[in-house]
Structures are given as structure tokens and as C-alpha cells.
XYZ file of C-alpha atoms in Angstrom:
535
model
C 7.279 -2.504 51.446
C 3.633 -1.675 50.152
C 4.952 0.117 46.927
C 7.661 -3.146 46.544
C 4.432 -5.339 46.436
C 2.603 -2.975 44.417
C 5.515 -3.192 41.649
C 5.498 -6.960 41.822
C 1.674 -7.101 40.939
C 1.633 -4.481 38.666
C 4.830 -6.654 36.575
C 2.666 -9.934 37.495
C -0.349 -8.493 35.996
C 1.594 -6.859 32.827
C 3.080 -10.660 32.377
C -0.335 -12.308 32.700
C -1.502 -9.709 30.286
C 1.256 -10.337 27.577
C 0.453 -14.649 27.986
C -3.295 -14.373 27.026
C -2.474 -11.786 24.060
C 0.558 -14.246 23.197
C -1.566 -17.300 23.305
C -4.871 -15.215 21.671
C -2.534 -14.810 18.621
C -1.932 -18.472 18.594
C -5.871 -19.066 18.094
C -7.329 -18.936 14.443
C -9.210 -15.755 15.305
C -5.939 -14.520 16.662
C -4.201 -15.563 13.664
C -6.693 -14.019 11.104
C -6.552 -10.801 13.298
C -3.099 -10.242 12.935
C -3.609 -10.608 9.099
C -6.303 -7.995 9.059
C -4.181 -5.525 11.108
C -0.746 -6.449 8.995
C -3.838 -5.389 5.931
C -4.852 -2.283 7.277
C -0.967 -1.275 7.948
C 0.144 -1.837 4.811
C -2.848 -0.596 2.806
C -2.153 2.659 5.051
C 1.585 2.844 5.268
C 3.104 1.939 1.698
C 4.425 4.816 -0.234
C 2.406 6.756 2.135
C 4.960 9.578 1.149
C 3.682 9.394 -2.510
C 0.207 8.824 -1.492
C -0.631 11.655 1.016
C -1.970 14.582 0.558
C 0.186 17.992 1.193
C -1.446 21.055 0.586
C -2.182 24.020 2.123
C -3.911 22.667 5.402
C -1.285 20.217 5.794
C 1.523 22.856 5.455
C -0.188 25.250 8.007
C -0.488 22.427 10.310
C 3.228 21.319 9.663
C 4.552 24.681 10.327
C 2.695 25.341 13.863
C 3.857 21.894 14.704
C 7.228 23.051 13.939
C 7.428 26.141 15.696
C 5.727 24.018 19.076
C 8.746 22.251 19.135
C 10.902 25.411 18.899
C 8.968 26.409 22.282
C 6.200 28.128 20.716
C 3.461 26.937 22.350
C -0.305 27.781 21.254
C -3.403 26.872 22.531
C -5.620 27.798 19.197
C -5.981 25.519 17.005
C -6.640 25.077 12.637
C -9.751 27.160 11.468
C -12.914 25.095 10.833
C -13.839 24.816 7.294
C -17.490 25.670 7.485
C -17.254 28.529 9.752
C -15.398 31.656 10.690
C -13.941 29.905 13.959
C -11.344 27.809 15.312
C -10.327 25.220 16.729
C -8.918 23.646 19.810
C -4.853 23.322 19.170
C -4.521 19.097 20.270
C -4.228 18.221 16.911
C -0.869 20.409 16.894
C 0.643 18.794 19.329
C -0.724 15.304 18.806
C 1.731 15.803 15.029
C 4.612 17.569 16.837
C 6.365 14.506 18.408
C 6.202 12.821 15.052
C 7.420 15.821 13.168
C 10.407 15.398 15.179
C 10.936 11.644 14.991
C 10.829 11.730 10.629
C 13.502 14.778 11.026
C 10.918 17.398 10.061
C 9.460 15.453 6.856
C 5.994 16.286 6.502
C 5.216 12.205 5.878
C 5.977 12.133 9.878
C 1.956 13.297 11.024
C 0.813 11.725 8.109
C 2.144 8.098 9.609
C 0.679 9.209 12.594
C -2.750 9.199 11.469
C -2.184 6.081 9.501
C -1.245 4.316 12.847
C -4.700 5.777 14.521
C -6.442 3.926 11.640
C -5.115 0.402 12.203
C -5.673 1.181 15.828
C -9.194 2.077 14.709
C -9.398 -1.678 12.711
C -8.476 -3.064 15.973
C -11.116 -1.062 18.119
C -13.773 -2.216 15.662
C -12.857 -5.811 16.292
C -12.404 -5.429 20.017
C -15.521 -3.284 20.046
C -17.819 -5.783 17.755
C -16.440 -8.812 19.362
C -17.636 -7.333 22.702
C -21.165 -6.009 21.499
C -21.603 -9.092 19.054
C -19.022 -11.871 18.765
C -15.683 -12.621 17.225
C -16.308 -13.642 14.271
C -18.518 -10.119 13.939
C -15.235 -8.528 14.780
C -13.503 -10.011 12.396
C -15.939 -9.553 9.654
C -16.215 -5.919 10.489
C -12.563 -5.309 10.866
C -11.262 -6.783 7.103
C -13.937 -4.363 6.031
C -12.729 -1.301 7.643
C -9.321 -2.033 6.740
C -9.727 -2.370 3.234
C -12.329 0.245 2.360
C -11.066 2.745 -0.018
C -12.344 5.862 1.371
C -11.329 4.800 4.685
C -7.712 4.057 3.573
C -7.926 8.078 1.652
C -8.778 9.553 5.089
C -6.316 7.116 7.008
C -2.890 8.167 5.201
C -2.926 11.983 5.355
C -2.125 14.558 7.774
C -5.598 16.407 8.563
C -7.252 17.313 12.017
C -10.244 15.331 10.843
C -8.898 12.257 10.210
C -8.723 10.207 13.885
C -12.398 11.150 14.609
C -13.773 7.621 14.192
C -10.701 6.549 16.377
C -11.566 8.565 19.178
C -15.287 8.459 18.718
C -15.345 4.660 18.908
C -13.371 4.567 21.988
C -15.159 7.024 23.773
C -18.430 5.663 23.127
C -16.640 2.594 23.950
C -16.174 3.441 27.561
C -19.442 5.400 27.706
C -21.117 2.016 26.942
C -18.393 0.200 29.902
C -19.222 3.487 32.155
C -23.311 2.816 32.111
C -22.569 -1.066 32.284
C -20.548 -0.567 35.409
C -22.320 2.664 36.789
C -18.684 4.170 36.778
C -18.182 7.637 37.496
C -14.865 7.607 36.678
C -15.676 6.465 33.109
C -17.652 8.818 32.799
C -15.126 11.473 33.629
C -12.892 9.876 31.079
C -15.754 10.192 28.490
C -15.618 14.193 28.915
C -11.911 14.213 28.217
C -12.340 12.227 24.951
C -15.342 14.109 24.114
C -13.171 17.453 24.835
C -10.514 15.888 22.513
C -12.789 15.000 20.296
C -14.631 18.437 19.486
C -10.920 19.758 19.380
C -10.410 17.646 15.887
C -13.849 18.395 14.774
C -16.592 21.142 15.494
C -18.991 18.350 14.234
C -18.265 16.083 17.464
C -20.943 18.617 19.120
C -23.356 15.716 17.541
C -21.791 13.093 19.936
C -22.657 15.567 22.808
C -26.319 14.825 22.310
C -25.650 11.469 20.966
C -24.026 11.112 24.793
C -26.852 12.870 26.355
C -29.269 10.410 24.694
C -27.896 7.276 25.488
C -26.967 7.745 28.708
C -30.743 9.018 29.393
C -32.092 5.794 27.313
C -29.563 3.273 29.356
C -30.386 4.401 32.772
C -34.281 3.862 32.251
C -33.315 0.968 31.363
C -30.590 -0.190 33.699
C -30.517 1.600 36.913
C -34.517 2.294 37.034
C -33.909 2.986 40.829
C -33.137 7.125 41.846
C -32.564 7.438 37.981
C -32.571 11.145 37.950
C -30.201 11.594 40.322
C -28.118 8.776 38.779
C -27.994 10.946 36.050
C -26.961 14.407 36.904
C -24.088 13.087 38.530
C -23.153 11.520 35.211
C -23.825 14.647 33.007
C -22.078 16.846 35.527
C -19.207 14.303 35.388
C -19.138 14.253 31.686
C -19.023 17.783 31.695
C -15.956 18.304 34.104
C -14.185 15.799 32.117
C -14.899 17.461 28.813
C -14.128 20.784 30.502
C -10.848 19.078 31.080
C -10.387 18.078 27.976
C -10.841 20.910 25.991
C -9.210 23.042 28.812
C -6.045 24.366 26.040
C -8.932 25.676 23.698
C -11.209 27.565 27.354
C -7.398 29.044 28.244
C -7.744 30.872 25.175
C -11.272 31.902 24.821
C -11.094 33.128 28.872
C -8.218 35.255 27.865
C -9.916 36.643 24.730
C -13.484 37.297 26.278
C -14.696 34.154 24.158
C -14.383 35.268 20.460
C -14.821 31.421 19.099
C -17.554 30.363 21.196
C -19.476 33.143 20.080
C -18.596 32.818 16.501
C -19.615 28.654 17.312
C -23.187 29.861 18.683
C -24.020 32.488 15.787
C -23.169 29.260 12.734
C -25.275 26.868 14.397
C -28.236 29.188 15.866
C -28.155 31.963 12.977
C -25.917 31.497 9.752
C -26.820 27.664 9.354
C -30.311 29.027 8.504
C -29.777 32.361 6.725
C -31.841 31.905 3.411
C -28.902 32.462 1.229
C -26.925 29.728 2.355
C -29.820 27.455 3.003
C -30.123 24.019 0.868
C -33.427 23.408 -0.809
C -33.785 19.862 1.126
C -36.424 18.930 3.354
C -34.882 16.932 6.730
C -36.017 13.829 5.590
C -34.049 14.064 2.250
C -30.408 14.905 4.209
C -30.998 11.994 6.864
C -31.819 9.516 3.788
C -28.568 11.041 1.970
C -26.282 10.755 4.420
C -27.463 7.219 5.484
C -27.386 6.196 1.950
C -23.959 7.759 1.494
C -22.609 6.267 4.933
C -23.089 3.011 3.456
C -22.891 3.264 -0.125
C -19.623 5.104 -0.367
C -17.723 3.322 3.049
C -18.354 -0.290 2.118
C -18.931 -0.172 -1.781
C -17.213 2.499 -3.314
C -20.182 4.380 -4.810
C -18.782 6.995 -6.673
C -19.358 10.434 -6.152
C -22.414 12.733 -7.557
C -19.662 14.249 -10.161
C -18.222 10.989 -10.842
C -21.817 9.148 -11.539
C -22.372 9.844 -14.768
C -18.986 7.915 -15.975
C -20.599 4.485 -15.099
C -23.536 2.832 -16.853
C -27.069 2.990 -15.323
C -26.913 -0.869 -14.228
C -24.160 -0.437 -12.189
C -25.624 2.939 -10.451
C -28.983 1.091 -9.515
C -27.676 -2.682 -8.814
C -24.921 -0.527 -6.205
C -28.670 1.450 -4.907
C -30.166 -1.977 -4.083
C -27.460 -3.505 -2.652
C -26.688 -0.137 -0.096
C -31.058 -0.633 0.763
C -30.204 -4.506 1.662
C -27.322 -3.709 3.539
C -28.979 -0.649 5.861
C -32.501 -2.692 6.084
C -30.718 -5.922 6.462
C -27.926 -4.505 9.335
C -30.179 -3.000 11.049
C -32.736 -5.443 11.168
C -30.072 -8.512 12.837
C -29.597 -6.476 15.905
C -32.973 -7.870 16.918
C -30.945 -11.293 17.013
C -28.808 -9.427 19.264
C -29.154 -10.084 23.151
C -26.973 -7.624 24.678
C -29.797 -4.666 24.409
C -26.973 -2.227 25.994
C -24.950 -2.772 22.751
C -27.849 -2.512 20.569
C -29.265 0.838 22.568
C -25.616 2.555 21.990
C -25.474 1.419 17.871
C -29.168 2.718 17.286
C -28.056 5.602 18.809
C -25.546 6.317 18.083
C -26.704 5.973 14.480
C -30.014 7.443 14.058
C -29.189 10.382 17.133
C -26.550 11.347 14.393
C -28.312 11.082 11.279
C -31.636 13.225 12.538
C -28.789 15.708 13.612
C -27.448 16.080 10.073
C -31.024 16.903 8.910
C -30.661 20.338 10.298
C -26.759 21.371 8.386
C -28.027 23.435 5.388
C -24.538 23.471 3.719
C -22.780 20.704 1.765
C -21.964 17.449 3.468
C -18.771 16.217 2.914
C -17.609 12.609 3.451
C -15.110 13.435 5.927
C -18.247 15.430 8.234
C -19.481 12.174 9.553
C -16.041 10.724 9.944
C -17.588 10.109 13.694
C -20.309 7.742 12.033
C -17.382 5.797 10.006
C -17.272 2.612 12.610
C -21.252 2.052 12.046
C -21.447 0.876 9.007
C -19.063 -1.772 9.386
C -20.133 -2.898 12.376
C -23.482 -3.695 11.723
C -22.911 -4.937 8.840
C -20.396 -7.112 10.184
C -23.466 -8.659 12.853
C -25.590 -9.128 10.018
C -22.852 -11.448 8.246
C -22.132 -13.129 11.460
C -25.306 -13.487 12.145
C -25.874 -15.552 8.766
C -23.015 -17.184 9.166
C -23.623 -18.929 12.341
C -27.193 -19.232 12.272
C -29.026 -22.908 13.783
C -31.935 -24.828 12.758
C -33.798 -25.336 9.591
C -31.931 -22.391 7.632
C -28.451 -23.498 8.849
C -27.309 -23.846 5.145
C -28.846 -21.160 3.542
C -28.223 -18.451 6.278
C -24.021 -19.704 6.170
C -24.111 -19.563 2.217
C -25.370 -16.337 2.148
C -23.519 -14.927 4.989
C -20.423 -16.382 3.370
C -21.333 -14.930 -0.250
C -21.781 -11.163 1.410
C -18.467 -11.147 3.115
C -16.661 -12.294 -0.286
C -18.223 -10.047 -2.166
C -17.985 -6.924 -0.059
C -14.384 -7.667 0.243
C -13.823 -8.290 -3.449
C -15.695 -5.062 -4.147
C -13.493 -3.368 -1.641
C -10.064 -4.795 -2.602
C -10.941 -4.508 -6.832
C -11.069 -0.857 -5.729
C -8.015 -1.011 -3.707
C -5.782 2.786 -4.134
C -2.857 1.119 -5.341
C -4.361 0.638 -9.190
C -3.767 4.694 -9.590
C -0.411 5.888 -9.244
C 0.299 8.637 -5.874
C -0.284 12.275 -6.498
C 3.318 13.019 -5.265
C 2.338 16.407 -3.690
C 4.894 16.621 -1.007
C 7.505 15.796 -3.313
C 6.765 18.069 -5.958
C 6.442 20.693 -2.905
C 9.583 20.039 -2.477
C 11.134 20.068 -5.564
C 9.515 23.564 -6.153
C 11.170 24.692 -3.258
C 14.485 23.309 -4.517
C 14.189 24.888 -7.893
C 13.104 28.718 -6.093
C 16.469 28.200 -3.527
C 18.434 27.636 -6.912
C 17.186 30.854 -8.362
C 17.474 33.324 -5.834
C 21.070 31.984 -5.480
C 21.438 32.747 -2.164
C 20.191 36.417 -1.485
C 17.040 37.495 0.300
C 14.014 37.412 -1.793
C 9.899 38.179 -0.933
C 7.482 35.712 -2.456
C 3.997 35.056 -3.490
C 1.687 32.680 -4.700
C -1.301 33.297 -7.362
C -3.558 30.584 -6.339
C -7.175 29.449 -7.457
C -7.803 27.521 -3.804
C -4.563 26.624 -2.573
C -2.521 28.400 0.110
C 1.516 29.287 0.047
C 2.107 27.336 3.223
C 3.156 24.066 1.898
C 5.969 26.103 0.251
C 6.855 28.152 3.477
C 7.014 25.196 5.411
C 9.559 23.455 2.804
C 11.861 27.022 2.948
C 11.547 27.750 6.328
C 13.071 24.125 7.255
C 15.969 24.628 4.339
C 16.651 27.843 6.148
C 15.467 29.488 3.327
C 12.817 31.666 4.289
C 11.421 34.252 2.264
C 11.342 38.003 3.896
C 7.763 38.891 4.840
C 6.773 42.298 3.262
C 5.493 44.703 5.436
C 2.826 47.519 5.164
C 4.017 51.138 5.166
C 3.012 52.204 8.954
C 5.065 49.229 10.924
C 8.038 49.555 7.476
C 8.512 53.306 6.422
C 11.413 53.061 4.957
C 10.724 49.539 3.418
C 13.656 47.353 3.861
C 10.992 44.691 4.405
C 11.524 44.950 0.173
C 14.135 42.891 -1.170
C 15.717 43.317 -4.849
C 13.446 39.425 -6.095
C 10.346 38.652 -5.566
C 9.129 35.133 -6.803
C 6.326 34.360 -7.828
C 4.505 31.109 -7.660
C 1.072 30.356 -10.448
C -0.440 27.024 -9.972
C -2.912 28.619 -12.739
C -3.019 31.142 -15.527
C -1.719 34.483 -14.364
C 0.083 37.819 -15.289
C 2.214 38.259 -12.106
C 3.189 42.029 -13.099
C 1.201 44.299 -11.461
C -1.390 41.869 -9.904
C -3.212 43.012 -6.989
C -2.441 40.587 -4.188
C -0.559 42.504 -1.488
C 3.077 40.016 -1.497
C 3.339 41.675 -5.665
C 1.771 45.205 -4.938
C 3.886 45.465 -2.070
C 6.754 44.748 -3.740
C 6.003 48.175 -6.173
C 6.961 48.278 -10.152
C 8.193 45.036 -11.215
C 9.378 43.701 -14.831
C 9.518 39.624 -15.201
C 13.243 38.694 -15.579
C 12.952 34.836 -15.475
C 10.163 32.286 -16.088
C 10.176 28.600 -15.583
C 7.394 25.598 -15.972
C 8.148 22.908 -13.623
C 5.221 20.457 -12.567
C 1.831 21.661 -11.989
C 3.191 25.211 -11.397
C 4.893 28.008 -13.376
C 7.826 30.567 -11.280
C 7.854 33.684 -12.040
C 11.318 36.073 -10.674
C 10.431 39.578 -10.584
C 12.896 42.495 -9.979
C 12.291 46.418 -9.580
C 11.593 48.604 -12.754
C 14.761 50.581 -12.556
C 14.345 54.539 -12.954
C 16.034 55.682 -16.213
């Protein structure tokens, strides 16, 4: 009888639920949200085939996915890109189920991650209306939806690529779990954190950036028996981000803990070994990646090698407008009463910049993927802000506010992806493939690929699904008698190259070789090799 009645709330609830978002879309703020979010899908999902990328990470990921759902299972994940480690293995099976539903097309993760990003506009509404107010939300959310780099990083299969999804809703319920003094959001802010740091080695910044906060918002909140209000958080935390990352700890406890290690020697010794160290002060990366946060997420500023292809005006007039924007967002959460929301953002914020002053290596854009939603966000307050302000500046504050939110989003949308035509790299994977089945008509064949940068994965992941896989070659202890050696052996260039006796192992291996076809097709050149016959 209990569980009958619990059924009947639980159905009540759901319907009450489904009314107020019903009726919510019926409001004009409902109305213009649904047009952001219809925005953000289809600047993410049209031709998303033509416009993703596909190389070699991609492929990797594609073909561990792959053999998951053949019963495979794995609990390491891709190899970080800055370090000799690797990952947690979520990502993998995050992509799997949607490998499956697109029939084993590649475009399937890559639709995956597109979804996390609209799910992402909505968070940054839901999140800014919360901290700030709706019309913050919405102000905050066009812009997200329509940035250009945002879009790049939302329409591609990559492990990086839902950070700021997860990092906004964990930091989300972090801020719900201190408001509430919930232990059990807490918990659940280990598990995302454990996700989290799965995607990205770089989410070990939002462990202090958790740390800090929750330090900062129990002086200020709970003031009674603070510190042992917080150990019980951190030691929640912690459980829940041992939980979390539990598929990555399997593997380490069964391998006496190779990653970890490799983890603690890049941050504690190789991140400051003078050869690989960056001639920048502290000071100089925090002010870079600030500047960069803004400049590049919410006006397009164009890359250092890209800089020199646009005239000197429009360089500094885009450098004084980035200063406004980061003095002028920052500077409205002082208008802000909800110090909880402002604590988290400043936080949040400057907890991750000072961090970034100590990586000596290249920053890339996608490194502070976890800093994405800031931006936006307070720069979506500061518009609001203007917008609705009273009194003697009424006018001025709406004409301005008004003005900045037109001409962010025309500077957004006037950069929009869809004025360059897609780079078509899982299509011309594909046809590759096609043309190398066609060749080796039908018999087994080894293969290689002579690459600058790229990796033969994307390729393998094409003929393994066509059933067309080529035969590995093996070394002489495990194949003696080398049957491992087929009678082809093609040969892939995406560059200049003189396949015939070429040192990587897939041609060596295959021993004296002559050239008996060659073919251009797009972007690459194929190359079938066959044995030197003895005379």
C-alpha cells in the first residue's frame, strides 16, 4: 500500500513538474529560451558529419568504443596530451551507446557531445538565472550558444569537450550543497569531480577550486563548529570522488599505480624541468589566459598565428573591448546580493587563473574548457545589470546594456562556422578506406601509414567495421616463420614520402618491397607494395 502511494506521488509530482515547464515555455522568457536552445542545437548539429573533426584521437576513441560493445570492457582510458599518462576510461563508455544507436558511424559520439553543449546553454541559463536573474540567463545563454569557439569544441568527438558541462553542474550543486549544508550534495560533488578528472587531468584545478570555496563559504555561512563542518564535507567529497573515479583506482590497484605516479612526477618535477620551462613570469600566464578566456570565447580574437592577417585597429579596438568586458563583469557582481553566488564565480575564476600561472608548457584553448561558463556569465550580469538598472541613469544604463548585447551577438553570429565550408574528414576517411578495399581486391594485406602528426587509427577503425581489417605484422620472436606477412602491403602518405625501404616497423617488417601501384586521392597518396621476388 505504501509503495502504491509512493507511485501516485512520484506520477503527481512528475505531472506538476511537466505543468510549470509547459506553462514556463508559454512566458516570453520561456519563449526566447526555447529559441536560444533551438540556436545552440542547430549551430551544433547541422552537417555536423561534414563539420567534425575525425582524426587520429577520434579514431582511437571510436575503436575502444567499439570493441566495449563487443564485451571488451576497459577501465583505462585515452592518454593525456601533455603527459606520459592516462586517463580514466568514462569517456569510452559515455560514446559507446551512441556508437551503437548511428550503426557504428563515427558522427554518433560526435552528436553526443553536441547534445552536452546545448545542455551546457541551458545550465548557464538555469545557473545565471539562479545566481543573478533571468534576463542574466538569457543574456548569457544566446552568448554561449553562438560563440564560435564554443560551437568548434561542441560538435566533435574528444574527451575534452563536456568539461564545462560537467564543471558547471558540479559547481552547481557544490554551491546548492553549502546553501543547504547537504552532505549528500556533497557526496554527489565527488562523483562529478571523479568524472570530471576522468575527461581531463586539468580538472585537478577544480579540486582546489572546491577546497577553496567550500573553506571561504563556511566562514561565512555556518560560522558555528566550522572546522568540523568542514572535514565532514572534504571527507565526503572525497568518498564521492573516490567513487567516481573508482574504473580508473581498479586499474591503478591492479598495476601498483603506474599513472598516479607518472601524474605526481608532471606536476611536482617535469612541469619545472628547465628545458621545458616557458620564459613567463606568473603574472604574465594569469593575464594571458584571462585575456584569452574572454577575448577568444565572446569575440573571436584570432589566434597569435592568425594576428598578423588583420590590421592593427582591429587587434587593439578587440584589446580594449576584452579590458571593458573583464573590468566591467567583474566589477557588477558588487550589484549582486546573493554573496554565495558571487563567492563561487570569484572563485571559481581567479582560484583557476592563479593555478594556470604555475603550467610551464603551452596553453591551449581547450585546457581551460572548465573556465568556459565564466565568461559568459558574468558578462551576462553586467548586461543585465545595465539593462534593468533604476534611478537617475535608467536610460543610459538600458541603452548601453542593450548596445553590448547586440553587438556581442553580432560579433558572434558575423563569425558564425557556417561562412567556411566543413573539412569533410570522416568522409574522406572513408572514402580512403573504400578506395584501399578496392585495391587489395579481396585478399589479406598489412598496412601502414607515413604520417607527419597523424595516427592510422581513423583508417583502422573505417576497415575494421567493413570487415576489412588489415593483418597486424608481427616481430620475429612471437612470428618465426612470418605468416603475420602477407603478399600487399599498403601504404598510406598524408605527406611527401618514399615508402620503399622506409624505416617504420609496418614497411621494414614487411622486408624487400618494389611499388607496384600508386594513386592520389584527397589529401593523401596510396602506395601498394609487393615482395622483391628472387630471380
Amino acid at each position: 500500500m505504501e509503495k502504491m502511494e509512493n507511485i501516485i506521488s512520484f506520477k503527481t509530482s512528475g505531472k506538476a513538474w511537466l505543468k510549470k515547464v509547459i506553462n514556463f515555455t508559454k512566458t516570453r522568457h520561456g519563449l526566447v529560451l526555447v529559441f536560444i536552445l533551438a540556436l545552440a542545437s542547430f549551430m551544433r548539429l547541422y552537417k555536423i558529419s561534414e563539420y567534425m573533426t575525425f582524426l587520429g584521437d577520434e579514431g582511437r576513441d571510436a575503436i575502444v568504443a567499439k570493441q566495449i560493445l563487443e564485451g571488451n570492457l576497459t577501465f583505462l582510458g585515452p592518454r593525456a596530451s601533455a603527459g606520459d599518462f592516462f586517463l580514466g576510461p568514462i569517456y569510452y563508455y559515455m560514446i559507446a551507446p551512441f556508437l551503437a544507436l548511428f550503426n557504428y558511424d563515427p558522427v554518433g559520439p560526435a552528436v553526443m557531445v553536441a547534445l552536452f553543449g546545448v545542455a551546457t546553454v541551458f545550465l548557464i541559463y538555469f545557473v545565471s538565472s539562479k545566481f543573478f536573474s533571468k534576463e542574466a540567463g538569457l543574456i548569457a545563454a544566446s552568448l554561449y550558444a553562438i560563440s564560435p569557439i564554443v560551437i568548434a569544441f561542441s560538435r566533435s568527438s574528444w574527451n575534452p569537450n563536456p568539461v564545462p558541462f560537467f564543471t558547471l553542474l558540479m559547481l552547481f550543486v557544490l554551491y546548492l550543497g553549502v546553501k543547504r549544508n547537504s552532505l549528500a550534495l556533497s557526496f554527489l560533488v565527488g562523483i562529478l569531480l571523479g568524472i570530471i578528472l576522468q575527461l581531463h587531468y586539468i580538472a585537478v584545478f577544480l579540486g582546489v577550486i572546491i577546497f577553496v570555496f567550500t573553506l571561504i563559504s563556511n566562514i561565512l555561512i555556518v560560522r558555528k563548529k566550522i572546522i568540523k563542518s568542514l572535514i565532514f564535507k572534504y571527507v565526503v567529497i572525497f568518498m564521492g570522488f573516490i567513487l567516481g573515479i573508482s574504473p580508473f583506482l581498479f586499474f591503478e590497484l591492479r598495476h601498483n599505480f603506474p599513472n598516479i605516479k607518472t601524474i605526481f612526477r608532471f606536476i611536482f618535477i617535469d612541469n619545472f624541468q628547465e628545458v621545458r620551462i616557458r620564459e613567463v613570469s606568473h603574472l604574465e600566464i594569469v593575464q594571458d589566459v584571462l585575456f584569452r578566456l574572454y577575448s577568444r570565447l565572446t569575440l573571436n580574437f584570432p589566434p597569435p598565428e592568425q594576428i598578423n592577417l588583420f590590421d592593427d585597429v582591429h587587434i587593439k579596438s578587440l584589446q580594449i573591448i576584452t579590458v571593458v568586458l573583464i573590468i566591467g563583469s567583474i566589477a557588477a557582481l558588487f550589484f549582486v546580493k546573493n554573496r554565495l553566488a558571487i563567492t563561487l564565480m570569484l572563485t571559481w575564476l581567479f582560484v583557476g587563473l592563479f593555478l594556470f600561472g604555475f603550467y610551464k608548457k603551452d596553453i591551449h584553448d581547450y585546457y581551460y574548457g572548465f573556465l568556459f561558463p565564466v565568461p559568459f556569465i558574468l558578462i551576462g550580469n553586467m548586461l543585465a545589470t545595465l539593462i534593468q538598472r533604476k534611478g537617475k541613469y535608467r536610460i543610459a544604463g538600458m541603452v548601453l546594456g542593450i548596445v553590448g548585447v547586440v553587438s556581442l551577438l553580432l560579433v558572434l553570429i558575423s563569425n558564425n562556422p557556417f561562412q567556411y565550408p566543413g573539412n569533410r574528414q570522416k568522409d574522406e576517411a572513408e572514402n580512403t578506406v573504400n578506395f584501399i578495399i578496392d585495391k587489395t581486391e579481396g585478399n589479406p594485406y598489412n598496412f601502414a601509414l607515413i604520417t607527419s602528426g597523424n595516427s592510422d587509427h581513423v583508417y583502422r577503425y573505417f576497415l575494421e567495421i567493413k570487415n576489412r581489417a588489415p593483418i597486424v605484422i608481427e616481430n620475429f620472436q612471437v612470428d618465426p616463420s612470418r605468416n603475420s606477412v602477407t603478399e600487399q602491403l599498403i601504404v598510406i602518405c598524408d605527406s611527401k614520402c618514399e615508402p620503399v625501404g622506409h624505416p617504420l616497423w609496418e614497411v621494414a617488417g614487411f622486408g624487400r618491397s618494389e611499388i607496384m601501384g600508386e594513386w592520389e586521392v584527397p589529401f593523401v597518396k596510396i602506395y601498394k607494395l609487393v615482395h622483391v621476388r628472387a630471380d
